[in-house]
Coordinates of C-alpha atoms in Angstrom, one line a residue:
X26 CA 9.9 -25.2 5.3
X27 CA 9.6 -27.9 3.3
X28 CA 10.5 -28.3 -0.8
X29 CA 7.0 -27.0 -2.1
X30 CA 7.0 -23.9 0.5
X31 CA 9.8 -23.0 -0.1
X32 CA 9.1 -22.7 -3.9
X33 CA 5.9 -20.9 -3.3
X34 CA 6.3 -17.2 -4.4
X35 CA 6.3 -14.1 -2.2
X36 CA 3.3 -12.0 -2.3
X37 CA 4.0 -8.5 -0.8
X38 CA 1.1 -6.5 0.9
X39 CA 1.1 -3.1 1.6
X40 CA -1.0 -1.9 4.8
X41 CA -2.3 1.3 4.6
X42 CA -5.8 3.6 5.5
X43 CA -7.0 5.9 7.8
X44 CA -5.0 7.5 10.5
X45 CA -5.7 5.9 13.6
X46 CA -7.3 2.8 12.2
X47 CA -4.9 0.2 14.0
X48 CA -2.7 -0.6 11.2
X49 CA 0.4 -1.2 13.5
X50 CA -2.1 -3.8 15.9
X51 CA -2.4 -5.3 12.7
X52 CA 0.6 -6.1 11.5
X53 CA 1.9 -6.7 15.2
X54 CA -1.1 -9.7 14.8
X55 CA 0.1 -10.9 11.9
X56 CA 3.8 -10.2 11.8
X57 CA 4.3 -11.1 15.5
X58 CA 7.9 -10.3 16.8
X59 CA 9.0 -9.5 13.1
X60 CA 7.4 -6.4 13.1
X61 CA 9.0 -3.8 15.2
X62 CA 8.4 -0.3 15.6
X63 CA 11.4 2.0 14.9
X64 CA 10.6 5.4 16.3
X65 CA 10.5 8.2 14.4
X66 CA 10.9 6.0 11.2
X67 CA 7.5 5.8 8.6
X68 CA 9.7 3.9 6.1
X69 CA 7.4 2.5 3.6
X70 CA 9.9 0.5 1.5
X71 CA 11.3 -1.5 4.9
X72 CA 9.9 -5.1 4.2
X73 CA 8.6 -7.2 7.3
X74 CA 8.2 -10.6 6.6
X75 CA 7.4 -13.1 9.5
X76 CA 9.4 -16.3 9.1
X77 CA 6.5 -18.5 8.6
X78 CA 4.6 -16.7 6.2
X79 CA 4.6 -16.1 2.5
X80 CA 3.9 -12.7 2.9
X81 CA 6.1 -9.8 2.9
X82 CA 4.5 -6.3 4.5
X83 CA 4.8 -2.9 3.5
X84 CA 3.6 -0.1 6.7
X85 CA 2.5 3.3 5.5
X86 CA 1.3 6.2 7.7
X87 CA -2.4 6.4 7.6
X88 CA -4.0 9.8 6.0
X89 CA -7.3 11.5 5.9
X90 CA -7.1 14.3 3.7
X91 CA -5.7 14.4 0.1
X92 CA -3.6 17.3 1.3
X93 CA -1.8 14.4 3.8
X94 CA 2.0 14.5 2.4
X95 CA 1.6 10.5 3.1
X96 CA -1.3 10.0 1.1
X97 CA 1.2 11.0 -1.8
X98 CA 3.9 9.0 -0.2
X99 CA 1.7 5.9 -0.1
X100 CA 1.0 7.3 -3.9
X101 CA 4.3 7.2 -5.3
X102 CA 5.2 3.3 -3.8
X103 CA 2.3 2.2 -5.8
X104 CA 3.5 3.5 -8.9
X105 CA 7.0 2.6 -8.3
X106 CA 6.3 -0.9 -7.6
X107 CA 4.1 -0.9 -10.6
X108 CA 7.0 -0.1 -12.9
X109 CA 9.5 -3.2 -11.7
X110 CA 10.1 -6.0 -14.5
X111 CA 10.3 -8.7 -11.5
X112 CA 7.0 -10.3 -10.0
X113 CA 8.3 -10.5 -6.6
X114 CA 9.4 -6.8 -6.5
X115 CA 5.4 -5.8 -7.3
X116 CA 2.6 -5.2 -5.2
X117 CA 0.1 -8.0 -5.1
X118 CA -2.5 -6.8 -2.4
X119 CA -3.3 -4.0 -0.6
X120 CA -5.1 -4.1 3.0
X121 CA -7.2 -0.5 3.8
X122 CA -8.0 -0.4 7.0
X123 CA -10.8 2.2 8.0
X124 CA -11.6 2.6 11.8
X125 CA -15.7 2.5 12.2
X126 CA -15.9 4.5 15.7
X127 CA -16.2 7.9 14.4
X128 CA -18.8 10.4 12.5
X129 CA -16.6 10.1 9.3
X130 CA -17.8 7.0 7.2
X131 CA -15.7 7.7 4.1
X132 CA -12.7 10.4 4.2
X133 CA -11.6 12.5 1.1
X134 CA -8.5 10.2 0.9
X135 CA -11.1 7.0 0.8
X136 CA -12.8 9.2 -2.3
X137 CA -9.7 10.2 -3.9
X138 CA -8.0 6.0 -3.8
X139 CA -11.1 4.3 -4.7
X140 CA -12.7 7.1 -7.5
X141 CA -9.0 7.7 -8.9
X142 CA -8.1 4.0 -8.8
X143 CA -4.3 4.7 -7.9
X144 CA -4.1 0.9 -7.0
X145 CA -4.6 0.1 -10.6
X146 CA -4.5 -3.6 -10.9
X147 CA -3.7 -4.1 -7.5
X148 CA -6.3 -5.6 -5.4
X149 CA -7.4 -4.1 -2.3
X150 CA -9.4 -5.5 1.1
X151 CA -10.8 -3.1 3.1
X152 CA -10.1 -3.8 6.7
X153 CA -12.4 -2.6 9.2
X154 CA -11.0 -2.1 12.6
X155 CA -12.4 -0.6 15.7
X156 CA -15.9 -2.3 15.4
X157 CA -16.9 -2.2 18.9
X158 CA -17.5 1.8 18.6
X159 CA -20.0 1.3 15.7
X160 CA -21.5 -1.8 18.0
X161 CA -21.9 0.8 20.8
X162 CA -23.4 3.7 18.2
X163 CA -26.2 0.9 17.3
X164 CA -26.8 0.3 21.2
X165 CA -27.3 4.3 21.3
X166 CA -29.4 4.0 18.2
X167 CA -31.6 1.0 19.3
X168 CA -31.7 3.1 22.5
X169 CA -33.3 5.6 21.4
X170 CA -35.7 3.7 19.3
X171 CA -37.0 1.8 22.1
X172 CA -36.8 4.9 24.4
X173 CA -36.6 3.8 28.1
X174 CA -36.8 0.1 27.5
X175 CA -33.5 -1.4 27.7
X176 CA -32.0 -3.4 24.5
X177 CA -31.5 -7.1 26.3
X178 CA -30.7 -8.7 22.6
X179 CA -27.2 -9.2 21.7
X180 CA -28.5 -10.8 18.3
X181 CA -30.2 -7.5 18.1
X182 CA -27.7 -5.3 18.3
X183 CA -25.3 -7.1 15.9
X184 CA -27.8 -6.7 13.5
X185 CA -28.5 -3.1 13.5
X186 CA -24.5 -2.7 13.8
X187 CA -24.1 -5.1 10.7
X188 CA -26.8 -2.9 8.9
X189 CA -25.2 0.5 9.7
X190 CA -21.6 -1.1 8.2
X191 CA -23.2 -1.9 5.0
X192 CA -25.0 1.7 4.8
X193 CA -22.5 3.8 6.1
X194 CA -19.2 2.3 4.9
X195 CA -19.7 -0.6 2.1
X196 CA -22.4 1.2 -0.2
X197 CA -20.6 4.1 -0.8
X198 CA -17.4 2.7 -1.2
X199 CA -19.1 0.1 -3.2
X200 CA -20.5 2.9 -5.2
X201 CA -16.6 4.3 -6.2
X202 CA -15.5 3.8 -9.7
X203 CA -12.5 1.8 -8.6
X204 CA -14.0 -0.3 -5.6
X205 CA -12.4 -2.6 -3.2
X206 CA -12.3 -6.2 -3.8
X207 CA -13.2 -7.7 -0.6
X208 CA -14.5 -6.2 3.2
X209 CA -13.6 -7.7 6.2
X210 CA -14.5 -6.6 9.8
X211 CA -11.8 -7.1 12.5
X212 CA -13.2 -7.8 16.1
X213 CA -13.8 -10.0 18.4
X214 CA -17.6 -10.3 19.3
X215 CA -17.7 -12.4 22.2
X216 CA -18.5 -9.0 24.4
X217 CA -21.3 -8.8 26.6
X218 CA -23.7 -5.5 26.8
X219 CA -22.2 -5.0 30.3
X220 CA -18.9 -4.7 28.4
X221 CA -20.7 -2.0 26.1
X222 CA -22.3 0.1 28.7
X223 CA -18.8 0.3 30.7
X224 CA -17.0 0.1 27.8
X225 CA -14.5 -2.2 29.4
X226 CA -14.2 -4.3 26.4
X227 CA -10.8 -3.1 24.7
X228 CA -10.3 -2.1 21.1
X229 CA -10.5 -5.0 19.0
X230 CA -7.0 -5.5 17.5
X231 CA -5.9 -5.3 21.4
X232 CA -8.3 -8.1 22.3
X233 CA -6.2 -11.3 22.8
X234 CA -9.3 -13.1 21.5
X235 CA -8.9 -10.8 18.2
X236 CA -7.5 -13.2 15.1
X237 CA -6.8 -12.5 11.7
X238 CA -7.6 -15.6 10.4
X239 CA -10.6 -14.4 7.9
X240 CA -8.2 -11.5 6.9
X241 CA -5.4 -14.0 5.9
X242 CA -7.9 -16.1 4.0
X243 CA -9.3 -14.0 2.3
X244 CA -6.0 -13.0 1.3
X245 CA -4.4 -16.0 0.2
X246 CA -7.9 -17.3 -2.0
X247 CA -8.0 -13.6 -3.7
X248 CA -4.7 -14.7 -4.5
X249 CA -4.7 -17.9 -5.5
X250 CA -7.5 -17.0 -8.2
X251 CA -7.8 -14.8 -11.1
X252 CA -6.4 -11.6 -9.1
X253 CA -2.9 -12.2 -9.7
X254 CA -3.6 -12.3 -13.2
X255 CA -3.4 -8.8 -14.7
X256 CA 0.2 -8.1 -12.3
X257 CA 1.5 -11.2 -13.5
X258 CA 0.2 -10.1 -17.2
X259 CA 1.4 -6.7 -17.0
X260 CA 5.0 -8.1 -15.7
X261 CA 5.2 -9.9 -19.0
X262 CA 4.2 -7.0 -21.1
X263 CA 6.5 -4.5 -19.4
X264 CA 9.3 -7.3 -20.2
X265 CA 8.2 -7.9 -23.1
X266 CA 8.4 -4.3 -23.8
X267 CA 12.1 -4.2 -22.9
X268 CA 13.0 -7.5 -25.4
X269 CA 11.3 -4.9 -28.0
X270 CA 13.6 -2.0 -27.1
X271 CA 16.3 -4.1 -27.4
X272 CA 15.5 -5.7 -30.6
X273 CA 15.2 -2.4 -32.5
X274 CA 18.6 -1.1 -30.8
X275 CA 20.1 -4.0 -32.4
X276 CA 18.6 -3.8 -35.7
X277 CA 19.5 0.1 -36.4
X278 CA 23.1 -0.8 -34.8
X279 CA 23.6 -3.8 -36.8
X280 CA 26.4 -3.3 -39.9
X281 CA 24.9 -6.7 -41.2
X282 CA 23.1 -6.3 -44.5
X283 CA 19.3 -6.2 -43.1
X284 CA 17.1 -7.8 -45.3
X285 CA 13.9 -10.5 -44.8
X286 CA 16.1 -12.7 -43.5
X287 CA 18.6 -11.0 -41.3
X288 CA 16.0 -8.8 -39.9
X289 CA 14.2 -11.8 -38.2
X290 CA 17.7 -13.5 -37.4
X291 CA 18.2 -10.3 -35.3
X292 CA 15.0 -9.9 -34.0
X293 CA 13.6 -13.1 -32.7
X294 CA 16.4 -14.3 -30.4
X295 CA 15.4 -11.5 -27.9
X296 CA 12.2 -12.9 -27.1
X297 CA 12.6 -16.3 -25.5
X298 CA 8.8 -17.2 -26.2
X299 CA 9.9 -17.6 -30.1
X300 CA 11.7 -21.3 -28.7
X301 CA 8.7 -22.6 -27.2
X302 CA 7.3 -24.3 -29.9
X303 CA 4.9 -27.0 -29.9
X304 CA 7.2 -30.1 -31.4
X305 CA 8.6 -31.8 -28.5
X306 CA 10.9 -34.0 -30.2
X307 CA 13.4 -31.7 -31.5
X308 CA 16.9 -32.5 -32.0
X309 CA 20.5 -30.4 -32.1
X310 CA 21.6 -29.7 -35.3
X311 CA 24.5 -31.9 -36.6
X312 CA 26.6 -29.3 -38.1
X313 CA 28.8 -31.6 -40.0
X314 CA 25.6 -33.0 -41.5
X315 CA 23.2 -30.1 -42.0
X316 CA 25.4 -26.6 -41.2
X317 CA 24.1 -23.6 -39.9
X318 CA 22.9 -21.2 -43.4
X319 CA 24.7 -18.3 -43.7
X320 CA 21.8 -16.0 -42.9
X321 CA 21.2 -18.1 -39.5
X322 CA 24.9 -16.3 -38.5
X323 CA 23.6 -13.8 -36.9
X324 CA 20.9 -15.9 -35.0
X325 CA 24.4 -18.0 -33.9
X326 CA 26.1 -14.8 -32.7
X327 CA 22.9 -13.4 -30.7
X328 CA 20.8 -16.5 -29.2
X329 CA 22.0 -18.4 -26.0
X330 CA 21.3 -21.7 -28.2
X331 CA 24.6 -21.1 -29.5
X332 CA 26.0 -22.1 -26.7
X333 CA 24.1 -24.7 -25.8
X334 CA 23.4 -26.2 -29.2
X335 CA 20.6 -24.6 -32.1
X336 CA 17.9 -26.7 -32.3
X337 CA 16.5 -27.5 -35.5
X338 CA 13.2 -26.0 -34.9
X339 CA 14.6 -23.1 -33.5
X340 CA 16.3 -22.2 -36.9
X341 CA 13.0 -23.2 -38.8
X342 CA 11.2 -20.6 -36.5
X343 CA 13.5 -17.6 -37.9
X344 CA 13.2 -19.2 -41.7
X345 CA 9.3 -19.7 -41.2
X346 CA 9.0 -16.4 -40.1
X347 CA 11.1 -14.6 -42.9
X348 CA 9.2 -17.2 -45.6
X349 CA 6.2 -15.2 -43.9
X350 CA 7.7 -12.0 -44.5
X351 CA 8.5 -12.5 -47.8
X352 CA 4.6 -13.5 -48.8
X353 CA 2.9 -11.2 -47.5
X354 CA 5.7 -7.8 -47.8
X355 CA 5.1 -6.0 -50.7
X356 CA 8.3 -3.9 -50.5
X357 CA 10.9 -6.5 -50.0
X358 CA 13.6 -3.6 -50.6
X359 CA 14.7 -2.6 -47.4
X360 CA 17.6 0.0 -48.2
X361 CA 15.7 2.9 -47.3
X362 CA 15.3 3.7 -43.5
X363 CA 11.5 3.9 -43.7
X364 CA 11.3 0.7 -45.1
X365 CA 13.4 -1.4 -42.8
X366 CA 11.7 0.7 -40.1
X367 CA 8.3 -0.6 -41.1
X368 CA 9.5 -4.0 -41.3
X369 CA 11.4 -4.0 -38.1
X370 CA 7.8 -2.3 -36.5
X371 CA 6.0 -5.0 -38.4
X372 CA 7.8 -7.8 -37.1
X373 CA 7.7 -6.7 -33.2
X374 CA 4.2 -6.1 -33.6
X375 CA 3.4 -9.5 -34.5
X376 CA 5.9 -11.4 -32.1
X377 CA 4.5 -9.3 -29.1
X378 CA 0.9 -10.5 -30.4
X379 CA 2.1 -14.3 -30.5
X380 CA 3.1 -14.0 -26.8
X381 CA -0.3 -12.9 -25.5
X382 CA -1.8 -15.4 -27.9
X383 CA 0.7 -18.0 -26.1
X384 CA -0.2 -16.5 -22.3
X385 CA -3.6 -17.3 -23.1
X386 CA -3.7 -20.8 -24.7
X387 CA -3.2 -24.1 -23.5
X388 CA -1.1 -25.9 -24.5
X389 CA 1.4 -23.7 -25.7
X390 CA 0.9 -22.2 -29.2
X391 CA 3.0 -22.8 -32.5
X392 CA 5.3 -19.6 -32.9
X393 CA 5.0 -20.1 -36.4
X394 CA 2.0 -20.8 -37.5
X395 CA 0.7 -17.8 -34.7
X396 CA 3.1 -15.1 -36.6
X397 CA 1.8 -16.1 -40.1
X398 CA -1.9 -15.4 -38.4
X399 CA -0.7 -12.2 -36.7
X400 CA 1.3 -11.3 -40.2
X401 CA -1.5 -11.8 -41.8
X402 CA -3.5 -9.7 -39.8
X403 CA -1.3 -6.4 -39.8
X404 CA -0.4 -6.3 -43.8
X405 CA -4.6 -7.4 -44.6
X406 CA -5.5 -4.4 -46.8
X407 CA -7.9 -2.9 -44.1
X408 CA -5.2 -2.6 -41.1
X409 CA -5.7 0.4 -39.3
X410 CA -2.7 -0.1 -37.5
X411 CA -0.2 -0.5 -40.2
X412 CA -1.7 2.9 -41.7
X413 CA -0.9 4.5 -38.6
X414 CA 2.5 2.9 -37.8
X415 CA 3.3 3.7 -41.3
X416 CA 2.2 7.0 -41.3
X417 CA 4.3 7.8 -38.1
X418 CA 7.4 6.1 -39.7
X419 CA 7.0 8.2 -42.7
X420 CA 7.4 11.6 -40.3
X421 CA 10.8 10.6 -39.0
X422 CA 13.6 12.8 -40.5
X423 CA 17.1 11.1 -41.4
X424 CA 18.9 12.9 -38.7
X425 CA 16.3 10.3 -36.2
X426 CA 18.6 7.0 -37.9
X427 CA 21.7 9.1 -37.1
X428 CA 23.4 7.9 -33.7
X429 CA 23.4 10.4 -30.8
X430 CA 25.2 10.8 -27.5
X431 CA 22.9 10.9 -24.6
X432 CA 23.3 10.9 -20.9
X433 CA 22.4 7.7 -19.5
X434 CA 20.4 8.4 -16.2
X435 CA 21.2 5.4 -14.4
X436 CA 25.2 5.5 -14.8
X437 CA 25.4 9.4 -15.7
X438 CA 28.0 8.6 -18.5
X439 CA 27.6 9.4 -22.3
X440 CA 25.6 6.6 -24.3
X441 CA 25.0 6.5 -27.8
X442 CA 21.6 6.0 -29.1
X443 CA 19.2 7.0 -31.9
X444 CA 16.3 8.7 -31.5
X445 CA 14.9 6.1 -34.1
X446 CA 15.1 3.5 -31.6
X447 CA 13.0 5.8 -29.1
X448 CA 10.6 6.4 -31.6
X449 CA 10.1 2.9 -32.4
X450 CA 9.1 1.5 -29.1
X451 CA 6.8 3.7 -28.6
X452 CA 5.3 3.3 -31.9
X453 CA 5.0 -0.3 -31.1
X454 CA 3.6 -0.1 -28.0
X455 CA 1.3 1.8 -28.9
X456 CA 0.2 -0.2 -31.5
X457 CA -1.1 -3.6 -30.0
X458 CA -2.5 -6.0 -32.3
X459 CA -5.3 -7.9 -30.5
X460 CA -6.7 -10.4 -32.6
X461 CA -9.6 -12.8 -30.8
X462 CA -8.3 -15.8 -28.9
X463 CA -9.9 -19.0 -30.0
X464 CA -10.1 -22.0 -28.0
X465 CA -9.4 -25.4 -29.5
X466 CA -12.2 -27.7 -30.5
X467 CA -12.7 -29.9 -27.5
X468 CA -12.3 -33.4 -28.3
X469 CA -14.8 -35.9 -28.1
X470 CA -14.7 -39.7 -26.9
X471 CA -15.4 -42.0 -30.0
X472 CA -18.9 -43.8 -30.1

């Protein structure tokens, strides 16, 4: 692979659908020798990656009913992938295979998948297989319509098959609450009427003339567009929530006297986007000429910039954030647990909003200005979010702020924690501050 290819992100596709819908044959077509069927093994976590593709495939057994364990196994897999923090480990698309050679146009499992929306933000492409079976049905219907007359027009036959595909499959699926994104028909149409009558034409995906070029092309175009944006934002949001949890733990565990200066110094280093300022010519601080102030000492200990050299703009971000809080906060005395928790929540909610603002803006917004905009909205007299958060914080007891020992679910070892930290994270993630995105004014040429 060249440099461009190796830097291209890997995209993960789940192949699932109905029983007997040729999922195995489809994977053999797109993966070649990379796909090997292992007898007795149905491991949906197994990664199948052809050497010349950017896709990783997962094979799921088919299901036709909601009582099928394989359907619930597939749903659990989708749910697990939706919880991962790494974009490369997320599921990016689903190929849902439906056979068209049976009397069942929409199975109970199909209704569950597309009415309950179990795929979440993951786009689904319907792959219609065994299409020649539907062509044979179309032939039978045309024979009944014209009675004893022969159906000699292949175009008429294909037209009737396309009508059946629309009425029996596509339209019912489109009418569901969470419809598929695209529909692709797999099958070689280079057959003759003699083939249909004699049933000598092999099944679609077993025919050497059958290709999956259209399916791969549609998948590539879909994932190159806006289809990935909700998944990327979900990953960013999940990682951001982890930053919020870490920042809150540090604030509650810190032995440093906490005020409107030290709290931003503790919280902001947990959010990488805080350092992406709009000023490009920032210079490292000359510590002999401009030493770091005492209120910045916690920043020096916590932030990776302490290793690489703190920049003037990074320290300015801390100070401007603290200045904004001083201007807007009517309760500067943070000795009480509740008042301190209110400011911690306010900072985290406003910083989270600046990240979403930056995600929707090009070029990147100036963090101090974005933080002030968010803080002004949060501290405004008619802010329902602040009222709700304050009420919930008031319900926390003094015991919630005390350190207690719990068992870490991953390591099974005792882990010190505070109930207030967990509850604050829940409050913050339940109270997103979503301000309208204002596009920058367009520049017009003079004259």
